[in-house]
mmCIF file of C-alpha atoms and ligand atoms in Angstrom:
data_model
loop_
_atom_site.group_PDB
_atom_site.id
_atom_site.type_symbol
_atom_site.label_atom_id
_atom_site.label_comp_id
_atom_site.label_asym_id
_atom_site.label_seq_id
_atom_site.Cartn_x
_atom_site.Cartn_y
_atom_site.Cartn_z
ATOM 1 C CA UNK A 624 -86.963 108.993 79.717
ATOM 2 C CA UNK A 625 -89.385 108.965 77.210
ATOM 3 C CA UNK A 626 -89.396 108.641 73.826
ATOM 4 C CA UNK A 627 -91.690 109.930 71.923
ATOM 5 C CA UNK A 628 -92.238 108.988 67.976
ATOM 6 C CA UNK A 629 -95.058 111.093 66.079
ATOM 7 C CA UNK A 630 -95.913 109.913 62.573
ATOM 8 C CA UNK A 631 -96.324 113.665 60.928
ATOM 9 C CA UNK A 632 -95.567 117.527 61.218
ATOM 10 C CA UNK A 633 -98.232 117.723 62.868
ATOM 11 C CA UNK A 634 -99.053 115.363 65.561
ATOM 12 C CA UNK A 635 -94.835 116.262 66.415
ATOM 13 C CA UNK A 636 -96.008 119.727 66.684
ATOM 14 C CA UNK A 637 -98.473 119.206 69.335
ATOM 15 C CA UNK A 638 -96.133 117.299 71.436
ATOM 16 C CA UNK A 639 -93.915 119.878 71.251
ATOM 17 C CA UNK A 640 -96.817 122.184 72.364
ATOM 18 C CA UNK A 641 -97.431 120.379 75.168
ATOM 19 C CA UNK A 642 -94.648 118.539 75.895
ATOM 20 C CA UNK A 643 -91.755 121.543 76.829
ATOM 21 C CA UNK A 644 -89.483 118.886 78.025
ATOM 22 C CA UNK A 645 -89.208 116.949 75.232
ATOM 23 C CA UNK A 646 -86.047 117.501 72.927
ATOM 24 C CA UNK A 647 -85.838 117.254 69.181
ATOM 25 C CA UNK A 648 -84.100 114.130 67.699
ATOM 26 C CA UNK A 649 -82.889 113.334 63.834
ATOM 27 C CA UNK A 650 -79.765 112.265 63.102
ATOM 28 C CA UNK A 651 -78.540 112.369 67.121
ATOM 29 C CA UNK A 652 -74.760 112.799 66.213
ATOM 30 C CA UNK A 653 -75.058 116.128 68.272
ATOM 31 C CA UNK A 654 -77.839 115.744 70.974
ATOM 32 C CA UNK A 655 -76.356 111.479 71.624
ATOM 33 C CA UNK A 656 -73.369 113.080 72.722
ATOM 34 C CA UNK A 657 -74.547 115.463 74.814
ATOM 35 C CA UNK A 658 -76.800 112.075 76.231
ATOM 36 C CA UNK A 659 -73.488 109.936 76.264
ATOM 37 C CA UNK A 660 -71.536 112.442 78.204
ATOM 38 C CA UNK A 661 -74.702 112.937 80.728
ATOM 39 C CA UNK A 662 -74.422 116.759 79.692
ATOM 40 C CA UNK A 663 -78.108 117.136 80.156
ATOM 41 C CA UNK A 664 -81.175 114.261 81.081
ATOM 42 C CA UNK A 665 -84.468 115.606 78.999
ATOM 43 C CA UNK A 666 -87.973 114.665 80.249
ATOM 44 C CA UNK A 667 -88.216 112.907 76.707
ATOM 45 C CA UNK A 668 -87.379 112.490 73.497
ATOM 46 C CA UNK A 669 -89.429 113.903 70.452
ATOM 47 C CA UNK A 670 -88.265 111.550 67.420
ATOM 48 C CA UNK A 671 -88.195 113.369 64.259
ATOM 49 C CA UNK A 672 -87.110 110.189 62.097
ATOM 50 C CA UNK A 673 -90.817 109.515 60.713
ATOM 51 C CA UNK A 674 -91.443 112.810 59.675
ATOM 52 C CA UNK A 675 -91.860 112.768 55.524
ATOM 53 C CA UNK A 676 -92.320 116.630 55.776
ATOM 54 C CA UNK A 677 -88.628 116.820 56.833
ATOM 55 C CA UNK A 678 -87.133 113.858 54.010
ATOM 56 C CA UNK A 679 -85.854 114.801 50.727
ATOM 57 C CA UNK A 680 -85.796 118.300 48.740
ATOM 58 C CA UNK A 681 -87.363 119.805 45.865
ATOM 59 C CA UNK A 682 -86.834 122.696 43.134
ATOM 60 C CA UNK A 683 -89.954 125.420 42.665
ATOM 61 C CA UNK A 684 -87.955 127.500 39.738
ATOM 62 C CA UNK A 685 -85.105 128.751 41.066
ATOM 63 C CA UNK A 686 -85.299 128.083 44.906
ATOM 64 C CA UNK A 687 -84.450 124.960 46.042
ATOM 65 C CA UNK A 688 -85.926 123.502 49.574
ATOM 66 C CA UNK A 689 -83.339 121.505 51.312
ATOM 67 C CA UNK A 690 -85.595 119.053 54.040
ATOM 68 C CA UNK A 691 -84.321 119.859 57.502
ATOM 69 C CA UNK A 692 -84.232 116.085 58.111
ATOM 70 C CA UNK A 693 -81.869 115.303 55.162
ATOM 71 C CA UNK A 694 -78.649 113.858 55.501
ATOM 72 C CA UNK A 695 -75.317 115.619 54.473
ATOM 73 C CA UNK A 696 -74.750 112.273 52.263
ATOM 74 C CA UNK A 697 -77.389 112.996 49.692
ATOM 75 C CA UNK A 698 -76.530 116.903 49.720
ATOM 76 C CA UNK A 699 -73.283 115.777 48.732
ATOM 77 C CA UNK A 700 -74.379 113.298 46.034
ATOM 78 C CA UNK A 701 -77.693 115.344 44.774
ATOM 79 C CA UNK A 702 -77.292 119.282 44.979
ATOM 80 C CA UNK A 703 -73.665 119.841 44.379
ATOM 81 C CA UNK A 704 -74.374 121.685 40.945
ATOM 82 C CA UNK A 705 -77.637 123.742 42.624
ATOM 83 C CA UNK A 706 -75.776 124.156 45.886
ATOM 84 C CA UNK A 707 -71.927 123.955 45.225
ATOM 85 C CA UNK A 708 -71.064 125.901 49.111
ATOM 86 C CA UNK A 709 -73.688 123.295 50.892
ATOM 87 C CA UNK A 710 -72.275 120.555 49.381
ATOM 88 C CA UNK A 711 -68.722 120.870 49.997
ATOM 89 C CA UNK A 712 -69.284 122.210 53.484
ATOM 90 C CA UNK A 713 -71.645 118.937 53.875
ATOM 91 C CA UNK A 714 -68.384 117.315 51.869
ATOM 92 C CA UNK A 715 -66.477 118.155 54.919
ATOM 93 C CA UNK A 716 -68.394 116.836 57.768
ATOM 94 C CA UNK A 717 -66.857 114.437 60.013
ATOM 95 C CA UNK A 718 -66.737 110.584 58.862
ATOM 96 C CA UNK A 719 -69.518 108.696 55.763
ATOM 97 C CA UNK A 720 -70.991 107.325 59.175
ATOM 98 C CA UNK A 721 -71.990 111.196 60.506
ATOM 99 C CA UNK A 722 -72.379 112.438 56.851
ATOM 100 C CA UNK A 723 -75.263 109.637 56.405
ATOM 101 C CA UNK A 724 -76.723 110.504 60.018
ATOM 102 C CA UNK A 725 -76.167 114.364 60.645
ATOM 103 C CA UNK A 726 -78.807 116.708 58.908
ATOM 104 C CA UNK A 727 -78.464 120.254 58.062
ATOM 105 C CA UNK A 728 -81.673 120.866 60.547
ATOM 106 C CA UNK A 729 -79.449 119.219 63.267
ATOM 107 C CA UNK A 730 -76.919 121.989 62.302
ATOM 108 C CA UNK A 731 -79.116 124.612 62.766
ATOM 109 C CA UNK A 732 -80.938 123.011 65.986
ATOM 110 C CA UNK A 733 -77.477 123.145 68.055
ATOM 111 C CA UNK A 734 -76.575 126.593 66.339
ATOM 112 C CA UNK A 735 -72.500 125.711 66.856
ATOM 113 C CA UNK A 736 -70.888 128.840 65.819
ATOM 114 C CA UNK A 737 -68.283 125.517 64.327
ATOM 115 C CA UNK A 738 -71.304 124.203 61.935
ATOM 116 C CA UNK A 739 -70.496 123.958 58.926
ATOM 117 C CA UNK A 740 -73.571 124.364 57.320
ATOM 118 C CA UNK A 741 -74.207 128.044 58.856
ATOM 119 C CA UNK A 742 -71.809 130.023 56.151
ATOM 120 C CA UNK A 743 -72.994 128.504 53.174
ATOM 121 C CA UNK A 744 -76.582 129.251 53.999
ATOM 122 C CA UNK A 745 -75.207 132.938 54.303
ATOM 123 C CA UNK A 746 -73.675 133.800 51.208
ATOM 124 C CA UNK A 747 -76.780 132.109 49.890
ATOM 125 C CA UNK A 748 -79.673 134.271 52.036
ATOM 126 C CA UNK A 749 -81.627 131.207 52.670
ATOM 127 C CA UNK A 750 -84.177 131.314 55.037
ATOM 128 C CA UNK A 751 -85.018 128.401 57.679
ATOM 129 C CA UNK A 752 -88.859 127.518 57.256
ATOM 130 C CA UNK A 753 -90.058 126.881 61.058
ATOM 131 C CA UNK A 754 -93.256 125.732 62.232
ATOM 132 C CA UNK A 755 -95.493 125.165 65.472
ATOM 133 C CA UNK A 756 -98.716 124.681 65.970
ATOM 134 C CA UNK A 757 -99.182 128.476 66.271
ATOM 135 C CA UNK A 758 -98.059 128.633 62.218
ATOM 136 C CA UNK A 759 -95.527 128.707 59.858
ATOM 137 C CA UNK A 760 -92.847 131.250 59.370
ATOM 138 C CA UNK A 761 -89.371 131.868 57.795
ATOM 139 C CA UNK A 762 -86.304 133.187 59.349
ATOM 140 C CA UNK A 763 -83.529 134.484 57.178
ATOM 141 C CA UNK A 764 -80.352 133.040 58.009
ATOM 142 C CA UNK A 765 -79.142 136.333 59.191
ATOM 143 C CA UNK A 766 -81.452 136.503 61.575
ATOM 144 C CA UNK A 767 -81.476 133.096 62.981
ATOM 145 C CA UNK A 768 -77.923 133.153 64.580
ATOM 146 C CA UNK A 769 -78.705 134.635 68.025
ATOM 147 C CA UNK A 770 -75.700 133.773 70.255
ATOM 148 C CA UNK A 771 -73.599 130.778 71.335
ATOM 149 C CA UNK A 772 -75.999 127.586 70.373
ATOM 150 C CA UNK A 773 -78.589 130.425 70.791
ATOM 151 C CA UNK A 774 -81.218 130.383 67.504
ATOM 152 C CA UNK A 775 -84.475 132.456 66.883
ATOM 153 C CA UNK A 776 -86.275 129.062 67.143
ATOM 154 C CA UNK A 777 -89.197 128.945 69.503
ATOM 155 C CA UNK A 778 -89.213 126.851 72.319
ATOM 156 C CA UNK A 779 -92.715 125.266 70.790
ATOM 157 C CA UNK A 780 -91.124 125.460 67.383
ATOM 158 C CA UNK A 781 -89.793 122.902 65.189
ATOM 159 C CA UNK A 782 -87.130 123.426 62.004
ATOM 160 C CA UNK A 783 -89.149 122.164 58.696
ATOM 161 C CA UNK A 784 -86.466 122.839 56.014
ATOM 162 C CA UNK A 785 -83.969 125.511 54.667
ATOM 163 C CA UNK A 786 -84.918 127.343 51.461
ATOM 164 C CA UNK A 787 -82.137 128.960 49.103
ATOM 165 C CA UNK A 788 -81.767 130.319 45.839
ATOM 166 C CA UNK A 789 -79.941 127.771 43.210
ATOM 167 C CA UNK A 790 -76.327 129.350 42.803
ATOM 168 C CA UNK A 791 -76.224 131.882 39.895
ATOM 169 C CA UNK A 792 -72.615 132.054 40.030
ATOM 170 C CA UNK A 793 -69.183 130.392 41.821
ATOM 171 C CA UNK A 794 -69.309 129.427 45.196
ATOM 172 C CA UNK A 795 -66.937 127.971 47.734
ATOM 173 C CA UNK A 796 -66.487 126.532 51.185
ATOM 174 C CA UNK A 797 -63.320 126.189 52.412
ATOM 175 C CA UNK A 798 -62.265 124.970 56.434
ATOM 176 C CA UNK A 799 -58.897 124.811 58.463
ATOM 177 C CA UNK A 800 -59.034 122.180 61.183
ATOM 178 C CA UNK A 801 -56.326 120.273 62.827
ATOM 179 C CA UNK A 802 -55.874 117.483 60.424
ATOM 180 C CA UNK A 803 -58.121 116.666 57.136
ATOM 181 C CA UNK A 804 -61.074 114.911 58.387
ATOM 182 C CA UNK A 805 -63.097 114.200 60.933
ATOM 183 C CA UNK A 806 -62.918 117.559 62.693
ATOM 184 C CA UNK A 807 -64.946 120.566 63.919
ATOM 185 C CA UNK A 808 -63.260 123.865 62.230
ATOM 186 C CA UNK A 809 -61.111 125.854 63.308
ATOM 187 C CA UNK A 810 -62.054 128.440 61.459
ATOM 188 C CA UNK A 811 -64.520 128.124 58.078
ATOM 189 C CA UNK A 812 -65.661 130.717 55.404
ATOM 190 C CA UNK A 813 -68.032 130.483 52.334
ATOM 191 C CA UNK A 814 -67.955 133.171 49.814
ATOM 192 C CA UNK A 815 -70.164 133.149 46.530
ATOM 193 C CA UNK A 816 -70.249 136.003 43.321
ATOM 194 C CA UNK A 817 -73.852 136.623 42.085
ATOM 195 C CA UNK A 818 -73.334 137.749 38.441
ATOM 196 C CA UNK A 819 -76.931 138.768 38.533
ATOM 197 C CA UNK A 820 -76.409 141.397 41.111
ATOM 198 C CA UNK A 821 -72.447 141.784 40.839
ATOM 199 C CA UNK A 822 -72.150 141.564 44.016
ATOM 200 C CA UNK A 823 -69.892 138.985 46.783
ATOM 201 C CA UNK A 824 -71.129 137.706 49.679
ATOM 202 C CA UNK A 825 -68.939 135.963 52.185
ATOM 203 C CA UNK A 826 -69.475 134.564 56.020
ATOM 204 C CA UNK A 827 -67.070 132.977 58.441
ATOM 205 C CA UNK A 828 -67.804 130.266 61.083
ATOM 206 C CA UNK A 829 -65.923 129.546 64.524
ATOM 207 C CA UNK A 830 -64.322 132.759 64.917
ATOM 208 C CA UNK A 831 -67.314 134.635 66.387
ATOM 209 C CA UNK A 832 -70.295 133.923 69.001
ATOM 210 C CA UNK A 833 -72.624 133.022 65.594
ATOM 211 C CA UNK A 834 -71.453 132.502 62.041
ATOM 212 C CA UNK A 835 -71.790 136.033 60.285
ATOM 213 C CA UNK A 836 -71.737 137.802 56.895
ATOM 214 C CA UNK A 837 -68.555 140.093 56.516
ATOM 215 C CA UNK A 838 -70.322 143.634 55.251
ATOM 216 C CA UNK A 839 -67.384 145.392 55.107
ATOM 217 C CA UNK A 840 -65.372 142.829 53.131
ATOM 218 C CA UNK A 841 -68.558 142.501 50.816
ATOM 219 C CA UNK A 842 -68.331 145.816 50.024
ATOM 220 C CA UNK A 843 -65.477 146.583 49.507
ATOM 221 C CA UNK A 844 -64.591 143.627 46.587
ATOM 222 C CA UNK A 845 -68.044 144.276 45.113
ATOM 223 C CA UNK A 846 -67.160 147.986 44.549
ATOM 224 C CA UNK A 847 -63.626 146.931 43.685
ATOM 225 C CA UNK A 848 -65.291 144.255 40.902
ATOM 226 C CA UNK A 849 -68.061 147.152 39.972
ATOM 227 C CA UNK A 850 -64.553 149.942 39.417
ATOM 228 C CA UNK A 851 -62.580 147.578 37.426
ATOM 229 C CA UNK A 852 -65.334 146.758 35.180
ATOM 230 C CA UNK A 853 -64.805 143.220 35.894
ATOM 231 C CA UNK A 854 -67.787 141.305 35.348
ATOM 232 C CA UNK A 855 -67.875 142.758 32.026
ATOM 233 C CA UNK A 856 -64.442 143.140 30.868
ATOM 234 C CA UNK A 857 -62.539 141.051 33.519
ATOM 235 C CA UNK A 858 -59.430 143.407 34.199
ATOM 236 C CA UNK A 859 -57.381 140.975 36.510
ATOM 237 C CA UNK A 860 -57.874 141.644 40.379
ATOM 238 C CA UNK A 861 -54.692 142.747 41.545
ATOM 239 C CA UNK A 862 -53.284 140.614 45.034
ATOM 240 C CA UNK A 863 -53.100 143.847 46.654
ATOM 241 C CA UNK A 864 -57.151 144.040 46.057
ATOM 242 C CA UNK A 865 -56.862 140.234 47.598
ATOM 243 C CA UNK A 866 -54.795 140.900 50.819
ATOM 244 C CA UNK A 867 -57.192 143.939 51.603
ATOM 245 C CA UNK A 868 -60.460 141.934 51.077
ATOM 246 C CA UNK A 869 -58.688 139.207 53.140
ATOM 247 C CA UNK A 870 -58.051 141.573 56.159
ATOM 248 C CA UNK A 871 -61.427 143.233 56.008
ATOM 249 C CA UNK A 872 -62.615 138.899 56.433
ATOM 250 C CA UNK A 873 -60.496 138.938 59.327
ATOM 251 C CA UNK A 874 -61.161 142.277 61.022
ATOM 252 C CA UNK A 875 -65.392 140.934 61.121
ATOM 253 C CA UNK A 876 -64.490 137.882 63.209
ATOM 254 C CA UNK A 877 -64.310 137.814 66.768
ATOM 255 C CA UNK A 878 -62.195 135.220 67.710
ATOM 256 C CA UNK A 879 -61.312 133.677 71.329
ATOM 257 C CA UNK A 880 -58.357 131.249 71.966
ATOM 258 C CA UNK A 881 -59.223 128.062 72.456
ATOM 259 C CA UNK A 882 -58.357 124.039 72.565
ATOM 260 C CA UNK A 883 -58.600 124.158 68.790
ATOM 261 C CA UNK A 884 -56.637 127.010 67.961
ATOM 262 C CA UNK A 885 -55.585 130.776 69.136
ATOM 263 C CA UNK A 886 -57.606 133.769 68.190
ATOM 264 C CA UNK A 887 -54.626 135.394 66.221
ATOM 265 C CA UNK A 888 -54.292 131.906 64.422
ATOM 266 C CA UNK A 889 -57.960 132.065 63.715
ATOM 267 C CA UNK A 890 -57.835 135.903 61.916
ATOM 268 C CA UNK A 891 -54.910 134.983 59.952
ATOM 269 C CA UNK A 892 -56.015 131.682 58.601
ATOM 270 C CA UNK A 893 -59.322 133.889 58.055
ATOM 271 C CA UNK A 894 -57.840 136.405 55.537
ATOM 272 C CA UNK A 895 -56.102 132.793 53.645
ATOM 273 C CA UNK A 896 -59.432 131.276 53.091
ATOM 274 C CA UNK A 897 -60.698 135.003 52.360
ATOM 275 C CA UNK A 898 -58.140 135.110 49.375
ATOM 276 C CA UNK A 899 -57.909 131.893 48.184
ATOM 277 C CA UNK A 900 -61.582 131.141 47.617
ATOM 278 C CA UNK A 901 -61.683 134.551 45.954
ATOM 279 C CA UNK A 902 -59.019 133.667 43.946
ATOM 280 C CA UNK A 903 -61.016 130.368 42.884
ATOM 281 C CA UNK A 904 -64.314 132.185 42.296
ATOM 282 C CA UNK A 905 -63.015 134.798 40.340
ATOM 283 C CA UNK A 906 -61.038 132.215 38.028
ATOM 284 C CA UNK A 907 -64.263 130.032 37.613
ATOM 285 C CA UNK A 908 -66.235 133.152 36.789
ATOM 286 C CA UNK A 909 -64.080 134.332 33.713
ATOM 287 C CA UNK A 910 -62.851 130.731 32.417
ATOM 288 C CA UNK A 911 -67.039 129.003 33.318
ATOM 289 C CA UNK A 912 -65.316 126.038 34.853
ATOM 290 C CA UNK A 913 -65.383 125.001 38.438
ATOM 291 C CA UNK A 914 -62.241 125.577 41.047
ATOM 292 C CA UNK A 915 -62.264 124.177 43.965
ATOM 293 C CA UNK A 916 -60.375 123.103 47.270
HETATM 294 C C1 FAD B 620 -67.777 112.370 65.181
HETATM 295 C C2 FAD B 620 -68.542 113.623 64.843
HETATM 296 C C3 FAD B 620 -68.037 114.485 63.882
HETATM 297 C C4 FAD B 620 -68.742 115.653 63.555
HETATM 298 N N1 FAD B 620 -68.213 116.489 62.613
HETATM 299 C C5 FAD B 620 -68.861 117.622 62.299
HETATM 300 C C6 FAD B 620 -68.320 118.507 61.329
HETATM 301 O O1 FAD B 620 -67.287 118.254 60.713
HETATM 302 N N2 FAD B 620 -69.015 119.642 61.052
HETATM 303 C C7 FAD B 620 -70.202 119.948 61.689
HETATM 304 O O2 FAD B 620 -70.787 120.995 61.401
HETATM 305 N N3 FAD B 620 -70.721 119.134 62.624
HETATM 306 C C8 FAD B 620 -70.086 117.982 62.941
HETATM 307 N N4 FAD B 620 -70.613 117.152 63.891
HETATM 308 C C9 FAD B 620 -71.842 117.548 64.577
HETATM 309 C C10 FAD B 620 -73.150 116.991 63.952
HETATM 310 O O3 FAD B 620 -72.900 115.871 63.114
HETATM 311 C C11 FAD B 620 -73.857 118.065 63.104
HETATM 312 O O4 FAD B 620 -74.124 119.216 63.872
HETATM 313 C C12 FAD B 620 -75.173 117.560 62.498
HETATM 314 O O5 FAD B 620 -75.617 118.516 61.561
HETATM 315 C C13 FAD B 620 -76.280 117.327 63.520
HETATM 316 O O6 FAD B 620 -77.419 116.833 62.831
HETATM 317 P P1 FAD B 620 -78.336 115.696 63.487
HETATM 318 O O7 FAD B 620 -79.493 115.481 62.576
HETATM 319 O O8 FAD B 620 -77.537 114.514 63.840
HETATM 320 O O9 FAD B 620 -78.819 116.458 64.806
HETATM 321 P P2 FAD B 620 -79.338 115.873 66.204
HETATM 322 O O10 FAD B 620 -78.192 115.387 67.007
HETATM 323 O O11 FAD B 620 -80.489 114.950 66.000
HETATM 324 O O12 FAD B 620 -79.877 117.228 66.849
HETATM 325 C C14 FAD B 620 -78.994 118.301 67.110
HETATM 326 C C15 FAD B 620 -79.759 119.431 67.803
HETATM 327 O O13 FAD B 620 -80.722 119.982 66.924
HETATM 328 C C16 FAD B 620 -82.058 119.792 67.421
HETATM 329 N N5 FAD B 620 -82.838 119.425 66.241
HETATM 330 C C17 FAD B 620 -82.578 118.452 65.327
HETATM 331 N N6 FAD B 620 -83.467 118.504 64.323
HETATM 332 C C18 FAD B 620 -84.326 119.522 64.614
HETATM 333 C C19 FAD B 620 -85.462 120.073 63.950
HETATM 334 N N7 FAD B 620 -85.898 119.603 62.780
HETATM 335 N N8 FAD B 620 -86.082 121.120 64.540
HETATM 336 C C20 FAD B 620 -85.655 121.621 65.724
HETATM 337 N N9 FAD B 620 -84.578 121.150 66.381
HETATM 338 C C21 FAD B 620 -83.922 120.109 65.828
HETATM 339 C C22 FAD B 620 -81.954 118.717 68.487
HETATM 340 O O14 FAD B 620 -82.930 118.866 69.494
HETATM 341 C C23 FAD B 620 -80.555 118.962 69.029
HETATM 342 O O15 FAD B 620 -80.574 120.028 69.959
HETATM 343 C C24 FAD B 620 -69.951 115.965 64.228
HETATM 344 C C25 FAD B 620 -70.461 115.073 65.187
HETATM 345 C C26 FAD B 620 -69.779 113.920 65.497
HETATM 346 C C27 FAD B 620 -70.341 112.973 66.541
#
């Protein structure tokens, strides 16, 4: 097998032009266990590790451009104010060893329904920056979730970095696995309130083919919010409002059964999350603090 190490965007980019067999490499805690378990045997290996365009992040005003080749670690450490949902999904991530390995791009590249970066870049409509030597574009996150571990990326295409808004207002991540750490979700949900808009977003992960935004449960606790005159006043949400915006969450997944945990399991613990990171968003919202799991 080769391996294959280009110096910059764009010398990686013509490999990857000319070079169809050659598979993507940054952190390897995906694709080296795919390799370890002899899942698959590429022609080569296209090493992304000494690509600067990929390292670090910066701020242009508001919008924030997360590297695809930067570790969870420093998401945790760096952008937790700018990014609260990235961070503690990236908080959540299997062990320090992964978190200082594994890369948001690496997220994307495998498209896991289970990744836990793919809800937080929901409720935050970022858009993945992608290049090839054809050009530059950017997909928005709701378009880039195409199937099972199926993405919009093109085959000659590589992912650059993820560009999102700075959070306006509360956001949250929250995940059910089988024990605390070190484990791919169950079932996951982000949810952020965007005072500027008054509106909620919220997505699940692994309890549908791709992680998706919940439109009905969006609109139904944004019109709920707008009736109530709550971003303004803040009359209390009632937890009848709660349970309903919870079962909306769990009526837009499409769960199956699986080693990990049932489909029924996966709706009801769904709605939970649903309510309880409302619950935490709302309360940060009216007291300015920060709530969290
Ligand atoms: C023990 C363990 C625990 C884990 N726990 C979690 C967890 O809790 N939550 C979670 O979401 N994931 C978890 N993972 C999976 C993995 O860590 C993440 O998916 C991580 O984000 C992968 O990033 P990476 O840089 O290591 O990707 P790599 O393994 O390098 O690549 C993954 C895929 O993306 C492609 N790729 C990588 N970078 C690019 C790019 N820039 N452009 C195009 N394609 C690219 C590769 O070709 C490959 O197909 C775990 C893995 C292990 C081994």
């Amino acid at each position: 097998m080769d391996f294959l190490r280009p110096r910059g965007l764009a010398e990686a980019l013509a490999i990857r032009a000319r070079r169809p067999d050659a598979v993507p490499i940054r952190g390897g805690t995906d694709l080296m266990v795919e390799l370890n378990f002899d899942r698959g045997r590429p022609g080569a290996l296209l090493d992304l590790g000494r690509l600067d365009e990929l390292d670090g992040w910066d701020r242009d005003g508001d919008t924030i451009r997360v590297g695809a080749g930067l570790p969870y670690q420093r998401i945790v450490a760096e952008l937790a104010t700018a990014l609260p949902a990235l961070a503690m999904a990236s908080r959540t991530v299997g062990s320090p060893q992964i978190r200082n390995r594994g890369t948001v791009g690496g997220n994307l590249g495998s498209a896991s329904p289970a990744g836990d970066a793919h809800p937080p870049l929901l409720v935050s409509d970022a858009s993945i920056e992608v290049a090839s030597v054809r050009g530059a574009r950017r997909i928005p996150a709701t378009e880039f979730y195409q199937g099972v571990k199926r993405s919009a990326l093109a085959a000659d295409e590589l992912i650059v970095a993820v560009h999102l808004p700075a959070a306006a207002g509360p956001q949250q991540f929250a995940k059910v696995g089988t024990r605390n750490a070190m484990v791919i979700a169950v079932c996951s949900l982000a949810l952020a309130l965007d005072p500027a808009t008054e509106r909620v977003r919220v997505a699940l992960g692994s309890a549908a083919p791709t992680p998706r935004r919940c439109a009905e449960a969006e609109r139904f606790l944004t019109a709920e919010l707008a009736d109530r005159r709550w971003w303004t006043v803040g009359t209390p949400v009632s937890e009848p409002v709660l349970r309903r915006f919870g079962a909306l969450v769990a009526a837009a997944a499409a769960p199956i059964d699986d080693v990990r945990g049932t489909a029924d399991y996966r709706r009801r613990a769904l709605a939970v999350l649903a309510r309880r990171t409302a619950t935490w968003s709302l309360r940060e919202y009216r007291q300015g603090g920060r709530t969290c799991a």
